[in-house]
CSV table of C-alpha atoms in Angstrom, one decimal:
chain,number,residue,atom,x,y,z
P,15,MET,CA,131.5,123.6,88.9
P,16,LYS,CA,133.4,120.3,89.2
P,17,GLU,CA,131.8,119.6,92.6
P,18,ARG,CA,128.3,120.2,91.2
P,19,ARG,CA,129.0,117.9,88.3
P,20,VAL,CA,130.2,115.1,90.7
P,21,GLY,CA,127.1,115.7,92.8
P,22,ALA,CA,124.8,115.4,89.8
P,23,LEU,CA,126.6,112.2,88.7
P,24,ARG,CA,126.2,110.7,92.2
P,25,LYS,CA,122.5,111.6,92.2
P,26,LEU,CA,122.1,110.0,88.7
P,27,LEU,CA,123.8,106.8,89.8
P,28,LYS,CA,121.7,106.7,93.0
P,29,VAL,CA,118.4,107.1,91.0
P,30,SER,CA,119.5,104.5,88.3
P,31,LEU,CA,120.5,102.0,91.0
P,32,THR,CA,117.1,102.2,92.8
P,33,GLY,CA,115.7,100.4,89.8
P,34,LEU,CA,117.8,97.4,90.7
P,35,LYS,CA,116.5,97.2,94.3
P,36,LYS,CA,112.8,96.7,93.6
P,37,CYS,CA,110.3,96.7,90.9
P,38,VAL,CA,109.1,100.3,90.1
P,39,THR,CA,106.0,99.3,88.2
P,40,VAL,CA,102.8,99.8,90.1
P,41,ASP,CA,100.6,96.7,90.0
P,42,PHE,CA,97.6,99.0,89.6
P,43,PRO,CA,94.6,97.3,88.1
P,44,PHE,CA,95.2,94.2,90.2
P,45,GLY,CA,96.7,95.9,93.3
P,46,PRO,CA,96.7,99.3,95.1
P,47,PRO,CA,97.2,102.5,93.0
P,48,ALA,CA,100.4,104.6,93.1
P,49,PHE,CA,101.2,107.2,95.7
P,50,VAL,CA,99.0,110.3,95.5
P,51,ALA,CA,100.8,113.5,96.2
P,52,PRO,CA,99.4,115.6,99.1
P,53,ILE,CA,99.0,118.6,96.7
P,54,PHE,CA,97.0,116.6,94.2
P,55,ARG,CA,93.7,118.3,93.3
P,56,GLY,CA,90.9,115.8,92.9
P,57,GLN,CA,87.1,115.8,93.4
P,58,PRO,CA,85.8,119.1,95.0
P,59,GLU,CA,83.7,118.3,98.1
P,60,TYR,CA,81.4,120.5,100.1
P,61,ASP,CA,81.5,120.7,103.9
P,62,GLU,CA,77.9,120.3,105.2
P,63,GLU,CA,78.7,122.3,108.4
P,64,LYS,CA,80.7,125.2,106.9
P,65,CYS,CA,79.0,125.9,103.6
P,66,MET,CA,76.5,128.7,103.8
P,67,GLY,CA,75.4,128.7,100.1
P,68,CYS,CA,76.7,132.1,99.0
P,69,VAL,CA,77.6,130.8,95.5
P,70,ALA,CA,80.9,132.6,95.4
P,71,CYS,CA,82.4,129.3,94.1
P,72,SER,CA,79.8,129.2,91.3
P,73,MET,CA,80.7,132.8,90.2
P,74,GLN,CA,84.4,132.1,90.3
P,75,CYS,CA,84.4,128.8,88.5
P,76,SER,CA,86.5,129.0,85.3
P,77,ALA,CA,84.6,126.2,83.5
P,78,SER,CA,81.1,127.0,84.9
P,79,ALA,CA,81.1,123.5,86.4
P,80,ILE,CA,79.3,124.7,89.6
P,81,LYS,CA,75.6,125.4,89.1
P,82,TYR,CA,72.8,126.2,91.6
P,83,VAL,CA,69.1,126.0,91.6
P,84,ASP,CA,66.7,127.7,94.0
P,85,GLU,CA,63.6,125.5,94.4
P,86,ASP,CA,60.9,125.0,97.1
P,87,GLY,CA,62.9,126.8,99.8
P,88,LYS,CA,66.1,124.9,99.1
P,89,ARG,CA,69.3,125.9,97.3
P,90,VAL,CA,71.0,123.0,95.6
P,91,LEU,CA,74.6,123.6,94.6
P,92,THR,CA,76.1,121.0,92.1
P,93,VAL,CA,79.6,120.5,90.9
P,94,TYR,CA,79.6,118.7,87.5
P,95,LEU,CA,82.9,116.9,87.8
P,96,SER,CA,83.2,116.0,84.2
P,97,ARG,CA,83.3,119.7,83.4
P,98,CYS,CA,85.5,120.7,86.4
P,99,ILE,CA,89.1,121.4,85.5
P,100,TYR,CA,90.3,121.1,89.2
P,101,CYS,CA,91.9,124.6,89.3
P,102,GLY,CA,91.0,125.1,92.9
P,103,ARG,CA,89.7,128.6,92.5
P,104,CYS,CA,86.5,127.7,94.4
P,105,GLN,CA,88.5,126.6,97.4
P,106,LEU,CA,90.6,129.8,97.2
P,107,ILE,CA,87.7,132.2,97.0
P,108,CYS,CA,85.5,130.5,99.6
P,109,PRO,CA,84.7,133.0,102.4
P,110,GLN,CA,84.0,130.2,104.9
P,111,ASP,CA,87.5,128.8,105.2
P,112,GLU,CA,87.5,126.0,102.7
P,113,ALA,CA,83.8,125.0,102.9
P,114,ILE,CA,84.5,123.5,99.4
P,115,LYS,CA,87.7,121.6,99.3
P,116,LEU,CA,89.5,119.6,96.6
P,117,SER,CA,89.9,116.1,97.9
P,118,GLN,CA,92.3,113.3,96.8
P,119,ASN,CA,89.7,111.3,95.0
P,120,TRP,CA,90.8,110.8,91.3
P,121,ASN,CA,88.6,107.8,90.3
P,122,LEU,CA,85.7,109.5,88.6
P,123,VAL,CA,85.4,107.2,85.6
P,124,THR,CA,81.8,107.0,84.3
P,125,ASP,CA,79.7,106.0,81.4
P,126,LYS,CA,77.2,108.9,81.9
P,127,VAL,CA,78.6,112.4,81.7
P,128,ASP,CA,76.4,114.2,84.2
P,129,SER,CA,76.3,111.4,86.8
P,130,VAL,CA,79.5,112.3,88.6
P,131,VAL,CA,78.6,115.3,90.8
P,132,SER,CA,79.2,116.7,94.3
P,133,THR,CA,76.1,118.3,95.7
P,134,ILE,CA,74.9,120.2,98.8
P,135,THR,CA,71.5,121.3,99.8
P,136,ILE,CA,71.0,124.5,101.8
P,137,ASP,CA,67.8,125.9,103.4
P,138,LEU,CA,66.7,129.3,102.2
P,139,ARG,CA,65.1,131.9,104.5
P,140,LYS,CA,61.5,132.9,103.9
P,141,CYS,CA,60.4,136.5,103.9
P,142,GLU,CA,57.9,137.0,106.8
P,143,ASN,CA,55.9,139.6,104.9
P,144,CYS,CA,55.5,138.3,101.3
P,145,GLY,CA,56.6,134.7,101.7
P,146,THR,CA,59.3,134.5,99.0
P,147,TYR,CA,62.6,132.8,99.6
P,148,PHE,CA,65.4,135.3,99.4
P,149,MET,CA,68.7,134.2,101.0
P,150,PRO,CA,70.2,131.1,102.6
P,151,ASP,CA,69.7,130.9,106.4
P,152,LYS,CA,73.3,130.4,107.2
P,153,GLN,CA,74.4,133.3,105.1
P,154,VAL,CA,72.2,135.7,107.1
P,155,GLY,CA,73.9,134.4,110.2
P,156,ALA,CA,77.3,134.8,108.8
P,157,ILE,CA,76.6,138.4,107.7
P,158,ILE,CA,75.4,139.3,111.2
P,159,ASP,CA,78.5,137.7,112.7
P,160,ARG,CA,80.7,139.7,110.4
P,161,ILE,CA,78.9,142.9,111.3
P,162,LYS,CA,79.4,142.1,115.0
P,163,GLU,CA,83.1,141.7,114.4
P,164,LYS,CA,83.4,145.0,112.6
P,165,LEU,CA,81.4,147.0,115.2
P,166,GLU,CA,83.7,146.1,118.1
P,167,ASP,CA,82.9,148.8,120.7
P,168,SER,CA,80.8,151.2,118.8
P,169,ALA,CA,78.4,153.5,120.7
P,170,LEU,CA,75.5,152.5,118.4
P,171,LYS,CA,76.3,148.8,118.6
P,172,GLU,CA,73.1,147.7,120.3
P,173,GLN,CA,70.9,149.8,118.1
P,174,ILE,CA,72.6,148.6,114.9
P,175,LEU,CA,72.4,144.9,115.9
P,176,HIS,CA,68.8,145.3,116.8
P,177,ASP,CA,68.0,146.8,113.4
P,178,VAL,CA,70.0,144.2,111.5
P,179,GLU,CA,68.3,141.4,113.3
P,180,LEU,CA,64.9,142.9,112.5
P,181,ALA,CA,65.7,143.5,108.8
P,182,SER,CA,67.1,140.0,108.4
P,183,HIS,CA,63.6,138.5,108.4
P,184,TYR,CA,62.4,140.4,105.3
P,185,CYS,CA,63.4,140.2,101.6
P,186,PRO,CA,65.0,143.3,100.0
P,187,ASP,CA,61.8,144.6,98.5
P,188,CYS,CA,59.8,144.3,101.7
P,189,ARG,CA,62.6,145.9,103.6
P,190,LYS,CA,62.2,149.0,101.5
P,191,LYS,CA,58.4,149.0,101.9
P,192,LEU,CA,58.5,148.4,105.7
P,193,ALA,CA,61.4,150.8,106.4
P,194,ILE,CA,59.2,153.5,108.0
P,195,LYS,CA,57.0,151.1,109.8
P,196,LEU,CA,59.8,149.2,111.4
P,197,ASN,CA,61.9,152.3,111.8
P,198,LEU,CA,64.9,150.9,109.9
P,199,HIS,CA,66.0,154.1,108.3
P,200,THR,CA,69.7,154.9,109.0
P,201,ARG,CA,68.8,158.6,109.5
P,202,LYS,CA,68.4,158.1,113.2
P,203,TYR,CA,72.1,157.3,113.6
P,204,VAL,CA,73.1,160.8,112.7
Z,437,MET,CA,81.3,79.6,70.6
Z,438,LEU,CA,82.1,78.7,74.2
Z,439,GLY,CA,83.2,82.3,75.0
Z,440,TRP,CA,86.2,82.0,72.7
Z,441,LYS,CA,85.5,85.2,70.9
Z,442,LYS,CA,85.0,87.1,74.2
Z,443,TRP,CA,88.2,85.7,75.6
Z,444,ALA,CA,90.1,86.7,72.5
Z,445,ARG,CA,88.6,90.2,72.3
Z,446,THR,CA,89.2,91.2,75.9
Z,447,ARG,CA,92.7,89.7,76.1
Z,448,SER,CA,94.8,92.4,74.4
Z,449,PRO,CA,93.0,95.6,73.3
Z,450,TRP,CA,94.8,97.7,70.9
Z,451,ILE,CA,94.5,101.5,71.4
Z,452,PHE,CA,94.3,104.2,68.8
Z,453,HIS,CA,95.0,107.6,70.3
Z,454,ALA,CA,93.2,110.4,68.5
Z,455,HIS,CA,94.5,113.8,69.5
Z,456,CYS,CA,91.8,116.3,68.7
Z,457,GLY,CA,93.1,119.8,69.5
Z,458,GLY,CA,94.0,119.3,73.1
Z,459,CYS,CA,96.7,121.1,75.1
Z,460,ASN,CA,98.8,117.9,75.3
Z,461,GLY,CA,98.2,117.5,79.0
Z,462,CYS,CA,96.0,114.4,78.6
Z,463,ASP,CA,98.3,113.1,75.9
Z,464,ILE,CA,101.3,113.2,78.2
Z,465,GLU,CA,99.2,111.4,80.9
Z,466,ILE,CA,98.5,108.7,78.3
Z,467,ALA,CA,102.2,108.5,77.5
Z,468,ALA,CA,102.9,108.3,81.3
Z,469,ALA,CA,100.6,105.2,81.4
Z,470,LEU,CA,103.1,103.6,79.0
Z,471,THR,CA,106.1,104.4,81.1
Z,472,PRO,CA,107.7,101.7,83.4
Z,473,ARG,CA,105.8,103.2,86.3
Z,474,TYR,CA,102.4,102.2,85.1
Z,475,ASP,CA,103.4,100.0,82.1
Z,476,VAL,CA,100.0,99.2,80.5
Z,477,GLU,CA,101.8,97.0,77.9
Z,478,ARG,CA,102.3,94.3,80.7
Z,479,ILE,CA,98.5,93.8,80.7
Z,480,GLY,CA,98.3,93.7,76.9
Z,481,ILE,CA,97.2,97.3,76.1
Z,482,VAL,CA,99.2,98.3,73.1
Z,483,LEU,CA,99.2,101.6,71.2
Z,484,THR,CA,98.8,101.3,67.4
Z,485,ASN,CA,98.9,104.0,64.8
Z,486,ASN,CA,96.4,102.4,62.5
Z,487,PRO,CA,92.6,102.7,63.3
Z,488,ARG,CA,92.0,99.5,61.3
Z,489,TYR,CA,93.9,97.4,63.8
Z,490,ALA,CA,92.5,99.2,66.9
Z,491,ASP,CA,89.8,98.0,69.3
Z,492,ILE,CA,89.5,101.1,71.4
Z,493,MET,CA,89.9,104.8,70.4
Z,494,VAL,CA,91.1,107.2,73.1
Z,495,VAL,CA,90.1,110.7,72.2
Z,496,THR,CA,91.6,113.8,73.9
Z,497,GLY,CA,90.9,117.5,73.3
Z,498,ILE,CA,88.0,119.7,72.5
Z,499,VAL,CA,87.4,118.3,68.9
Z,500,PRO,CA,87.6,121.5,66.8
Z,501,LYS,CA,85.2,121.9,63.9
Z,502,ALA,CA,87.9,120.9,61.4
Z,503,MET,CA,88.4,117.6,63.2
Z,504,VAL,CA,84.8,116.5,63.3
Z,505,PRO,CA,84.7,114.8,59.8
Z,506,VAL,CA,88.1,113.3,60.4
Z,507,ILE,CA,87.2,111.7,63.7
Z,508,LYS,CA,84.0,110.3,62.2
Z,509,ARG,CA,86.0,108.8,59.3
Z,510,VAL,CA,88.5,107.3,61.7
Z,511,TYR,CA,85.7,105.9,63.8
Z,512,ASN,CA,84.1,104.2,60.7
Z,513,GLN,CA,87.5,102.7,59.8
Z,514,MET,CA,87.7,100.8,63.0
Z,515,THR,CA,86.4,97.2,63.0
Z,516,ASP,CA,83.6,96.0,65.2
Z,517,PRO,CA,83.4,95.5,68.1
Z,518,LYS,CA,84.8,98.9,69.0
Z,519,GLY,CA,84.9,101.3,71.9
Z,520,VAL,CA,85.6,105.0,72.5
Z,521,VAL,CA,87.1,106.5,75.6
Z,522,ALA,CA,86.9,110.3,76.1
Z,523,VAL,CA,89.8,111.4,78.2
Z,524,GLY,CA,89.9,114.8,80.0
Z,525,ALA,CA,87.5,117.6,80.7
Z,526,CYS,CA,87.6,119.0,77.2
Z,527,ALA,CA,86.7,115.7,75.5
Z,528,THR,CA,83.9,114.8,78.0
Z,529,THR,CA,82.0,118.1,78.1
Z,530,GLY,CA,84.1,121.0,76.8
Z,531,GLY,CA,85.6,122.2,80.0
Z,532,VAL,CA,86.9,125.7,80.0
Z,533,PHE,CA,86.1,126.1,76.3
Z,534,LEU,CA,82.4,125.8,77.0
Z,535,LYS,CA,82.1,128.3,79.7
Z,536,ASP,CA,78.9,129.7,78.2
Z,537,ASP,CA,76.7,126.9,77.0
Z,538,ASP,CA,75.1,128.9,74.1
Z,539,ASN,CA,78.3,130.7,73.1
Z,540,PRO,CA,81.3,128.4,73.0
Z,541,THR,CA,84.7,129.1,71.5
Z,542,TYR,CA,84.5,129.7,67.8
Z,543,THR,CA,86.5,126.6,66.9
Z,544,PHE,CA,84.6,124.4,69.2
Z,545,GLY,CA,83.0,121.4,67.4
Z,546,GLY,CA,81.2,120.1,70.4
Z,547,PRO,CA,82.4,117.4,72.8
Z,548,VAL,CA,83.3,114.0,71.4
Z,549,ASP,CA,79.8,112.5,72.0
Z,550,LYS,CA,78.3,114.9,69.5
Z,551,ALA,CA,80.4,113.4,66.7
Z,552,ILE,CA,80.7,109.7,67.7
Z,553,PRO,CA,79.2,107.5,70.3
Z,554,VAL,CA,81.3,107.4,73.5
Z,555,ASP,CA,81.3,104.4,75.9
Z,556,VAL,CA,83.4,105.7,78.8
Z,557,TYR,CA,84.2,109.2,80.1
Z,558,VAL,CA,87.3,109.9,82.1
Z,559,PRO,CA,86.9,113.3,83.8
Z,560,GLY,CA,90.0,115.1,85.0
Z,561,CYS,CA,92.2,117.9,83.8
Z,562,PRO,CA,94.3,116.0,83.1
Z,563,PRO,CA,93.2,112.6,84.6
Z,564,LYS,CA,95.8,110.5,86.4
Z,565,PRO,CA,97.3,107.6,84.4
Z,566,GLU,CA,95.5,105.2,86.8
Z,567,ALA,CA,92.1,106.8,85.9
Z,568,ILE,CA,92.9,106.3,82.2
Z,569,ILE,CA,93.7,102.6,82.9
Z,570,VAL,CA,90.4,102.2,84.8
Z,571,GLY,CA,88.6,103.9,81.9
Z,572,ILE,CA,90.1,101.5,79.3
Z,573,ALA,CA,89.3,98.6,81.6
Z,574,GLN,CA,85.7,99.7,81.8
Z,575,CYS,CA,85.5,100.2,78.1
Z,576,ILE,CA,86.7,96.6,77.5
Z,577,GLN,CA,83.9,95.3,79.8
Z,578,LYS,CA,81.3,97.5,78.2
Z,579,ALA,CA,82.1,97.5,74.5
Z,580,LEU,CA,84.4,94.6,73.7
Z,581,ALA,CA,83.2,91.8,76.0
Z,582,LYS,CA,80.6,90.5,73.6
Z,583,ASP,CA,80.3,87.0,72.3
């Protein structure tokens, strides 16, 4: 007990004496800002290469700061930073290994509320039958990759991959309509 | 007036801190800006408890319905020229308390800009003390630097 008290006292003395060595005040508005901790959560930013546009971040967002619009074959994901509470749930839930990541940028001061945003634009895939846009291109690729991983050395591997590749060109409605024509029904596996 | 008024007004802005139903996170960051680490008083920014002496009002929190008339009254008590800085996600847009745009929390009186005109928004939950200092500096340039 006594040792701990002496240790605490020594620590206190050490901390109080550091103030004598140098000026602790940060000369901020005229000089560089203070040290930013590595765990600091700042502006969320999208990774152009990794992000596939699955909008998992938008669904998970606790302040509904992440919104998306599907228009003219593009999906635009926008993080409204004035609404964001920097909880990091988007980064945690992202299936693509941190395609959205909270950076160290803290300087987001503005005079227009909706002007501070992080955005990303992703191409959507067009249905070859009816011409509607139904899913991001990269997400289709990611799903096929995941199916490949799961299949490993299945006997039906080639057949399944062929069917998946064929079905990936059509929207869900057309897939149902063309199931017999393209022979996509899973009954043949049995 | 040879820029005398502008010089005097931008020299030492006095801050009135209006706490409108926040979680105290932003308020502690404002207090942190006054500590020796950031020390805003060295550049002339002083906290005052009377809106009649204040040049800039710093608002934190979601502004509940009960606080809307109060904040309007406090804003009218301030002398011209005056500026308002909204600090934190709640004050700027509503943050987590406005998850559904049409159906906010039942005490929610709208973000600050629905009640009074806001000059500068400081997003963050809570913002860093540096960001608050930058916001106040921008507010001085925007609202107070008039001749």
